[in-house]
Coordinates of C-alpha atoms and ligand atoms in Angstrom, one line a residue:
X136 CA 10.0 -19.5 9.0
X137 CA 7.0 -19.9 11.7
X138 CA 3.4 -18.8 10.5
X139 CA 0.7 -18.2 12.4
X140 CA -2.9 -16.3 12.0
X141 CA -1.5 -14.8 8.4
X142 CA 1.5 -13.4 10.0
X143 CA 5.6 -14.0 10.4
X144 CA 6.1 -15.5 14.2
X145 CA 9.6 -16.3 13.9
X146 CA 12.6 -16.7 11.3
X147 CA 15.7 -19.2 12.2
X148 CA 17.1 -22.5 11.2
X149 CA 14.9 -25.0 10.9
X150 CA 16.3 -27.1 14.2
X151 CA 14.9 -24.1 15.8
X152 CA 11.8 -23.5 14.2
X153 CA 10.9 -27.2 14.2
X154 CA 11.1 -26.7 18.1
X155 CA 8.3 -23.8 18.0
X156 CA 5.5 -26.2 16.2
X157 CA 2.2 -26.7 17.4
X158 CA 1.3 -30.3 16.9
X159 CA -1.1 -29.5 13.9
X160 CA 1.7 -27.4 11.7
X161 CA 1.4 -27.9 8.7
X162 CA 4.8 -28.0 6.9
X163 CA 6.1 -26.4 3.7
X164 CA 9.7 -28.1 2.9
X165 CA 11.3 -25.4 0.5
X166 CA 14.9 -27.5 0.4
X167 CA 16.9 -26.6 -2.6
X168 CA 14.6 -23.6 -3.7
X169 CA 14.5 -20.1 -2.8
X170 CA 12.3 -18.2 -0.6
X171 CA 12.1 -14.8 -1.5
X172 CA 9.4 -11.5 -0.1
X173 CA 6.6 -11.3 -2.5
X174 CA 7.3 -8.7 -4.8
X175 CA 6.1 -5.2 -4.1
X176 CA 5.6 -3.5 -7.4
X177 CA 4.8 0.0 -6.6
X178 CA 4.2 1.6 -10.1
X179 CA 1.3 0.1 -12.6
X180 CA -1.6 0.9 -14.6
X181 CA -3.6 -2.4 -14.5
X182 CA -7.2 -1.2 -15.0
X183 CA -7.4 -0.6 -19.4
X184 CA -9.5 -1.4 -21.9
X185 CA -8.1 -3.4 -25.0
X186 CA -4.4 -2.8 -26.1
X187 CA -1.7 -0.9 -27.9
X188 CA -0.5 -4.0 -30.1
X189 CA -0.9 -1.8 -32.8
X190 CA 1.4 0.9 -31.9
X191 CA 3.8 -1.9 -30.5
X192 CA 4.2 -2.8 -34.5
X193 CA 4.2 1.2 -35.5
X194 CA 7.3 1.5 -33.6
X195 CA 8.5 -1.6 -34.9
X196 CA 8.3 0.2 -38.3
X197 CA 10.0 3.3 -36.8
X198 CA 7.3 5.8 -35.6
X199 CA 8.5 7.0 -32.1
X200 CA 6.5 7.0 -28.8
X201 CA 5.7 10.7 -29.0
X202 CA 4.8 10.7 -32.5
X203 CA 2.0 8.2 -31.8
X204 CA 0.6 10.2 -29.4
X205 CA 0.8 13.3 -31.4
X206 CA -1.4 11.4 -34.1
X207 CA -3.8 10.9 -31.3
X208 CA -2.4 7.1 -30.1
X209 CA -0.7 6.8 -27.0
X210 CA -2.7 7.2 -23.7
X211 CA -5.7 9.3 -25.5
X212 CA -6.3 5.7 -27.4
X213 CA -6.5 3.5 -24.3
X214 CA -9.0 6.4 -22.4
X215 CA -11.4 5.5 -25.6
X216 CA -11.3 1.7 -25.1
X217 CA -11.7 2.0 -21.9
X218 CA -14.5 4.7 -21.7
X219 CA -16.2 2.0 -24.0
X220 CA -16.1 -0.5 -21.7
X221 CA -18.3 -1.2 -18.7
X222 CA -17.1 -1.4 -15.0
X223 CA -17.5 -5.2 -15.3
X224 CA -15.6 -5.9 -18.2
X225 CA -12.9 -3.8 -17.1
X226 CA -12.5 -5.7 -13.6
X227 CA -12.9 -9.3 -15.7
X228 CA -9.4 -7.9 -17.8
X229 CA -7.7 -6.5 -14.6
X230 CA -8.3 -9.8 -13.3
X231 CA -6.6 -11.6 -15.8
X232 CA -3.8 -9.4 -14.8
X233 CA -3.8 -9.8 -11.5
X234 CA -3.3 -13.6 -12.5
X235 CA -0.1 -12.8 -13.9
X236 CA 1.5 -11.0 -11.2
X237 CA 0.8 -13.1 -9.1
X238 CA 2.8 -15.9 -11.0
X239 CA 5.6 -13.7 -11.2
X240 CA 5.6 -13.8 -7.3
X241 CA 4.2 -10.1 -6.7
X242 CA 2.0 -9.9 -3.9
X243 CA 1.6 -6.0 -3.4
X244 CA 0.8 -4.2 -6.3
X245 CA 0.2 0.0 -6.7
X246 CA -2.2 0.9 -9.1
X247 CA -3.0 3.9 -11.0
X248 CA -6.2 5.7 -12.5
X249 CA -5.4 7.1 -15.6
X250 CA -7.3 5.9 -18.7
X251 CA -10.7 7.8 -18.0
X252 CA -9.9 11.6 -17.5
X253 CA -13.5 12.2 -16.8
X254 CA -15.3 12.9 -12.8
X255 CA -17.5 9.6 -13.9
X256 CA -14.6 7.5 -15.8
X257 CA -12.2 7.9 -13.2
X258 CA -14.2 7.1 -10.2
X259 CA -15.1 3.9 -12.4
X260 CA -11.2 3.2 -12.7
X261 CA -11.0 3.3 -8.8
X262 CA -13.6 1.1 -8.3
X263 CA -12.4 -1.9 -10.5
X264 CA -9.3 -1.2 -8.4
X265 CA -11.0 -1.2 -4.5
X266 CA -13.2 -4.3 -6.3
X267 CA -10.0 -6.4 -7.6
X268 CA -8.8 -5.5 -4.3
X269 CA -11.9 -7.0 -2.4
X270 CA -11.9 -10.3 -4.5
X271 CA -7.7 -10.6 -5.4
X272 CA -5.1 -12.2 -2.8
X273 CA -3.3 -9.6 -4.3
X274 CA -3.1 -6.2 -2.2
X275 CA -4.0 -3.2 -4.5
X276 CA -3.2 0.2 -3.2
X277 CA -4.9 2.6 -5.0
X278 CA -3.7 6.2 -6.7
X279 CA -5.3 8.9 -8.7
X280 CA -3.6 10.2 -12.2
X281 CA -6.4 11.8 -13.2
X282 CA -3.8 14.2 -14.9
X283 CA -1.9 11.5 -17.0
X284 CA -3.7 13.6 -20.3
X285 CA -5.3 16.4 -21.5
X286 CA -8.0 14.2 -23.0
X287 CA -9.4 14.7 -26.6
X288 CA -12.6 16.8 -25.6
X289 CA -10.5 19.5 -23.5
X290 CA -7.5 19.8 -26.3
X291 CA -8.4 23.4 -27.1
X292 CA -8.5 24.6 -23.5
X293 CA -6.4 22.3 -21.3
X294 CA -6.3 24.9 -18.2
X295 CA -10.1 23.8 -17.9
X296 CA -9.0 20.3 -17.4
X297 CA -6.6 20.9 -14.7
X298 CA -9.3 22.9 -13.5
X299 CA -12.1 19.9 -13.8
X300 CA -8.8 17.9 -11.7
X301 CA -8.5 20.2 -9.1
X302 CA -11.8 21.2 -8.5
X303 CA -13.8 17.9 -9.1
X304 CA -11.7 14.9 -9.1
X305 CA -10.0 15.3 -6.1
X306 CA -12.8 16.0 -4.1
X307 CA -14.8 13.6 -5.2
X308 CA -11.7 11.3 -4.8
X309 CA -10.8 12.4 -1.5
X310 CA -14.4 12.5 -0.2
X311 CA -14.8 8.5 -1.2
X312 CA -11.6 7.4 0.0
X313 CA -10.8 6.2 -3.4
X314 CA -6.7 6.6 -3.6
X315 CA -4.1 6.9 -0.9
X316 CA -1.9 8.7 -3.7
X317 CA -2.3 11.2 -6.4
X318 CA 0.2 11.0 -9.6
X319 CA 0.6 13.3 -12.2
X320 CA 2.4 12.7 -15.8
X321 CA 4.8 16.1 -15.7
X322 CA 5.9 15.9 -19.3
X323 CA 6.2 18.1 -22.7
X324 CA 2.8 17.7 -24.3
X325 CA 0.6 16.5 -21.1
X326 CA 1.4 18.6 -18.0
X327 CA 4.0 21.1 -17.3
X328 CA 5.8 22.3 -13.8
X329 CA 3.1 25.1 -13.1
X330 CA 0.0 22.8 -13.1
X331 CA 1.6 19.9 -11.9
X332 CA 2.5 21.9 -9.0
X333 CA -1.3 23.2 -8.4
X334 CA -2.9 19.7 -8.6
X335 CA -0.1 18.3 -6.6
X336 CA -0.5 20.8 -3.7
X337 CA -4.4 20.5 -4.4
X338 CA -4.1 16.7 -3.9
X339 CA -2.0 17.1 -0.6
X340 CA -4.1 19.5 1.2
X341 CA -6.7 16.6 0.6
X342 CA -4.3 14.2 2.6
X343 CA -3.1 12.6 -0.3
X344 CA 0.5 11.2 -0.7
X345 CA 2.3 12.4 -3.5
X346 CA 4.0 10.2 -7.0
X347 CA 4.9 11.8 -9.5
X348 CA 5.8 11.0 -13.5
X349 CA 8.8 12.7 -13.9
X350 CA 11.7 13.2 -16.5
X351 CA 10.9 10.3 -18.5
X352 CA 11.3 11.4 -22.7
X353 CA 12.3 14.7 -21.7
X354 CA 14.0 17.2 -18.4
X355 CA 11.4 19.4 -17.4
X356 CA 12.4 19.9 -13.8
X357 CA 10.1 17.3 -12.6
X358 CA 12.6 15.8 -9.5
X359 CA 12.8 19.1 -8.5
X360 CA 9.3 19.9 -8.3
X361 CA 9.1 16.6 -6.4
X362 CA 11.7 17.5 -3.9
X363 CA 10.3 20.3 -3.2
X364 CA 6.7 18.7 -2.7
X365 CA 8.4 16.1 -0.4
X366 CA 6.8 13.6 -2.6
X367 CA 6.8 9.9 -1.7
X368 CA 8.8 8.7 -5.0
X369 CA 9.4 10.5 -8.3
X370 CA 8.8 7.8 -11.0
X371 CA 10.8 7.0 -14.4
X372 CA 14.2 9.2 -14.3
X373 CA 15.9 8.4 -17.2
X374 CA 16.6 12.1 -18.2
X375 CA 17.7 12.8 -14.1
X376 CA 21.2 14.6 -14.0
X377 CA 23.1 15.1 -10.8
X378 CA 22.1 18.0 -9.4
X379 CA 18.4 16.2 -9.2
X380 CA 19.3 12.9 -7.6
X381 CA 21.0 15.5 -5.2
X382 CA 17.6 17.4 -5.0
X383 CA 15.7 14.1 -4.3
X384 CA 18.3 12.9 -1.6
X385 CA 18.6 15.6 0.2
X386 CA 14.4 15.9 0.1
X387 CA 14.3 12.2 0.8
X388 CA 12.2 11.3 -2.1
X389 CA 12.4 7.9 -2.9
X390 CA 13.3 7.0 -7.2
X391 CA 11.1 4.2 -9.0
X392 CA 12.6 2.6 -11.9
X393 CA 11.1 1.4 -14.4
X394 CA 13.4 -0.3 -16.9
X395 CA 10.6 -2.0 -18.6
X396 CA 9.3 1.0 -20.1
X397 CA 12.4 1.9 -22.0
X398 CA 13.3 -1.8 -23.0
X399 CA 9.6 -2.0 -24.6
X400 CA 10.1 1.8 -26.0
X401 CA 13.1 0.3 -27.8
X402 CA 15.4 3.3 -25.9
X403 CA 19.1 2.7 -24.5
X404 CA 18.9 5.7 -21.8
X405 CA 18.2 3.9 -19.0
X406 CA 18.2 6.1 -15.3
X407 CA 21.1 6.8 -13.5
X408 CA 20.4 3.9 -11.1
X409 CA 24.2 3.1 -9.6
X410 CA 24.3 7.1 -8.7
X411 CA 21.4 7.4 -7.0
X412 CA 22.5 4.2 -5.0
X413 CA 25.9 5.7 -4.1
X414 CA 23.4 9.5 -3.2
X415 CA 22.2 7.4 -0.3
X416 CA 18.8 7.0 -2.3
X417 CA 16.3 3.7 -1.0
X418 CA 15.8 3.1 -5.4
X419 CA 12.9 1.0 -6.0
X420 CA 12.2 -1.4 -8.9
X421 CA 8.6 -1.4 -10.7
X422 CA 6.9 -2.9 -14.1
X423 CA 5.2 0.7 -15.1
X424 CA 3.2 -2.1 -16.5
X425 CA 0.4 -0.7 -19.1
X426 CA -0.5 -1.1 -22.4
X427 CA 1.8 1.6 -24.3
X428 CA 5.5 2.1 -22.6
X429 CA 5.4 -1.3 -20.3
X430 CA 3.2 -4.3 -21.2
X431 CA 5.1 -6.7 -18.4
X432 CA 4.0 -7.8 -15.3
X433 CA 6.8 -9.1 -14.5
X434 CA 9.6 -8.5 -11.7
X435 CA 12.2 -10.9 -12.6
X436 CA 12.0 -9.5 -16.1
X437 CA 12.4 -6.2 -14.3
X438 CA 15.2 -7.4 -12.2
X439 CA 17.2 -8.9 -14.8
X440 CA 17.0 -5.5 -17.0
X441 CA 18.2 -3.9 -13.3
X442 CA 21.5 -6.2 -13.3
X443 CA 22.4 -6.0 -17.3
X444 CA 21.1 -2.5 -17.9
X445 CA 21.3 -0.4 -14.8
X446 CA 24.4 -2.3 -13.2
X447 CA 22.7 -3.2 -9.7
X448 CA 23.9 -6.1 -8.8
X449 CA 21.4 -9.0 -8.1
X450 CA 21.0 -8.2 -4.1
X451 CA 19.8 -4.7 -5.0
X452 CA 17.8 -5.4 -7.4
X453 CA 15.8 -7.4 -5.1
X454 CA 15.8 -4.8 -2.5
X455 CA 14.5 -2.2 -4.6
X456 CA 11.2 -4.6 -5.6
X457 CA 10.6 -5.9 -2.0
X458 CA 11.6 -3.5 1.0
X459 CA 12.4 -0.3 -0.6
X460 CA 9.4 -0.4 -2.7
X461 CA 7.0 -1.4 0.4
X462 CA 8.4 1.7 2.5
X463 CA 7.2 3.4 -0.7
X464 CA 4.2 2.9 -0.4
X465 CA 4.2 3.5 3.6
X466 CA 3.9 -0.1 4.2
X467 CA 7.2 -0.6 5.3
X468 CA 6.0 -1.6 8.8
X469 CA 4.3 -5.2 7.4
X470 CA 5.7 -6.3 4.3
X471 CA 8.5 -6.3 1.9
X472 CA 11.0 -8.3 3.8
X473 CA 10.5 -11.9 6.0
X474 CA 10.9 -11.2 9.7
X475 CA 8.7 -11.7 12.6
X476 CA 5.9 -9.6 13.0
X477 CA 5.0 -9.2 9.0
X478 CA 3.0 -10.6 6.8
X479 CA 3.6 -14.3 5.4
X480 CA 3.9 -12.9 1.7
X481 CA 6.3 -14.8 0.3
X482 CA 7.1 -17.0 -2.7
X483 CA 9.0 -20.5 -3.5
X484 CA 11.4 -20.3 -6.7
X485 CA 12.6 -23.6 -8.4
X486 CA 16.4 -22.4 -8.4
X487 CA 18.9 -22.5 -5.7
X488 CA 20.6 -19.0 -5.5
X489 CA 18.9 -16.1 -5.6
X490 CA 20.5 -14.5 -8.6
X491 CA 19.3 -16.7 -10.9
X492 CA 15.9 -15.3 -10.7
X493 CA 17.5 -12.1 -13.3
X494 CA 20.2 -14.5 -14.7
X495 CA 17.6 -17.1 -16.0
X496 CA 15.8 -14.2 -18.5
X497 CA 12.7 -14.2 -20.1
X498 CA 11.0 -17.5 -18.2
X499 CA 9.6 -18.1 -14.8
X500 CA 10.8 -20.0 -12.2
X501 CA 7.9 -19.2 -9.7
X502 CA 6.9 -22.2 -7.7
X503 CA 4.3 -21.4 -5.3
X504 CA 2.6 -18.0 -4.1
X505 CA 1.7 -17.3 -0.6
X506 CA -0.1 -14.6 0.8
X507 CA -1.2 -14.1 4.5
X508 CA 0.1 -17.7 4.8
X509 CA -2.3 -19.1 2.5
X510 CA -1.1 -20.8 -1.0
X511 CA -2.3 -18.6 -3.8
X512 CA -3.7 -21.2 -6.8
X513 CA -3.2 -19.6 -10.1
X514 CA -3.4 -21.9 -13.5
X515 CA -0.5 -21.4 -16.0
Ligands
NIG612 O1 4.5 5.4 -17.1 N1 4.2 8.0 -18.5 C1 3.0 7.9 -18.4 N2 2.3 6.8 -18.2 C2 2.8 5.5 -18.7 C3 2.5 5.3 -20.1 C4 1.0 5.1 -20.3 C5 0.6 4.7 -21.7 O2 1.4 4.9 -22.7 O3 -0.5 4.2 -21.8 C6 4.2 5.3 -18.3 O4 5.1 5.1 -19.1
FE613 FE1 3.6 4.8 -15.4

């Protein structure tokens, strides 16, 4: 592979490429590794204060996901923490993350508002996110979910809230240029078809794209409601029957599957990945990393519970986390895969076939990052 200025030049055997060098190339020697696309992971919620350790044990002792949040845990705990926290000491945590995706060989990562539900709190969220952008090799692409929860002050009158969403959020959101998508958690208990569909709609006649949280812990419609929206992805799926990965083919609404979320949940009903594959659907891979359903930033991890739990095989798999997830995001055009004319994001693995990336479980074989041609330095 020939780089120049940031960018892919050309792709061959290397008795071909070693004909294209200019005298000063300098020269990467990848023999008996792997070369892969940097990961696109195009679902996460990076920017949180603390964690949910807590309610990691609680489920440990047998409370369920839904019954933490009923008790006021869940999502409404991590908007506290990270109301109490300053716009600085968020960016210093999200920076640790961005560490760790980056050793796990992801160089494009989505990321979601979420944890402020407030005008001030979420604009706060988006700017840790355009300022980890700014300073990160890795490329953040921003999204509102300013409807994730009814937060704790607007319990008794949640039509206000969706209200608050639709009226100042996404203005305000719009108006700065702070997300290129809105998301919306269309769920029992947080937001049902009719008000998703008015934010959604809201969101899109202010030129934003549309994601969506659907038909995760329970079927309320959600694919539908995405399908009809022409949204860019409905994310999650595991409660998806047939006549929705229909709905989302024929719309052309790209699924994100997030594995992680219901290996950490400590749930077996994983989404109907191997029909949506045979529908004709472009599936994509993603963490959902956050600190309640998903705490992993990590695509290998993501790809081996793809293979063993979803039954893609290992060439999928890493389809759905490179190319399919970067025409997700509308970036299809310069990353995601390693041909000329893209960007140099790629990373060097320390194993000799691809599929031992997922095989290999649970440890990283990430060797070096690169991103716009330039080697990435990340401590372990
Ligand atoms: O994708 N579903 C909504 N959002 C996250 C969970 C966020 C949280 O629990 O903090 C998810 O699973
Ligand atoms: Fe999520």
């Amino acid at each position: 592979m020939l780089v120049r200025d940031g960018a892919i030049v050309a792709t061959g055997r290397s008795d071909e490429i070693e004909g294209q060098l200019p005298g000063d190339a300098e020269v990467v020697d990848a023999t008996g590794r792997v070369v892969l696309p940097g990961f696109v992971d195009a679902h996460t919620h990076p920017v949180f204060g603390g964690n949910r350790v807590d309610e990691f044990e609680m489920r440990a002792r047998g409370a369920t996901y839904e019954e933490i949040a009923a008790g006021g845990g869940g999502i409404r705990s991590t908007v506290r923490k990270t109301r109490a926290a300053t716009e600085d000491e968020l960016l210093a945590q999200a920076r640790k993350h961005a560490g760790w995706f980056l050793r796990c060989g992801t160089t494009t990562v989505e990321a979601k508002s979420g944890y402020g539900l407030s005008v001030d709190e979420e604009i706060k969220i988006l700017r840790v996110i355009q300022r980890l952008n700014k300073e990160s090799a890795i490329e953040f692409v921003p999204t509102f979910l300013g409807a994730h929860a009814i937060p704790d002050e607007f319990r008794s009158a949640p039509e206000q809230y969706v209200a608050l969403v639709i009226h100042k959020m996404l203005p305000c959101v719009a108006e700065e240029q702070l997300a290129e998508s809105c998301d919306i958690f269309c769920e029992r208990g947080y937001f049902d078809l009719a008000d998703s569909e008015k934010i959604l709609r809201a969101a899109q006649e202010h030129g934003l794209r549309l994601r969506m949280h659907v038909d995760q812990l329970t079927n309320s419609g959600g694919a539908f409601l995405a399908a009809r929206l022409h949204a860019a992805t409905a994310d999650h799926l595991e409660q998806a029957n047939a006549a929705e990965i229909a709905a989302l083919s024929e719309a052309g609404v790209q699924p994100v599957l997030l594995p992680g979320s219901v290996y950490s949940l400590g749930l077996t009903r994983y989404p109907r990945a191997r029909e949506m594959i045979e529908a004709g659907l472009a599936v994509v891979l993603a963490t959902d990393f956050n600190p309640g359903s998903s705490p992993t930033p990590s695509m290998p991890m993501i790809l081996s519970l793809a293979t063993t739990q979803m039954k893609m095989t290992p060439a999928e798999s890493v389809t759905a986390a490179t190319i399919n997830a970067a025409y997700s995001l509308n970036r299809g055009d310069k990353i995601g895969s390693l041909e000329a004319g893209k960007l140099a994001n790629f990373a060097l693995y320390d194993c000799e076939d691809y599929r031992e990336l997922a095989y290999y479980f649970g440890m990283l074989q990430t060797h070096s990052v690169y991103v716009r041609g330039e080697r990435v330095s990340f401590s372990w």
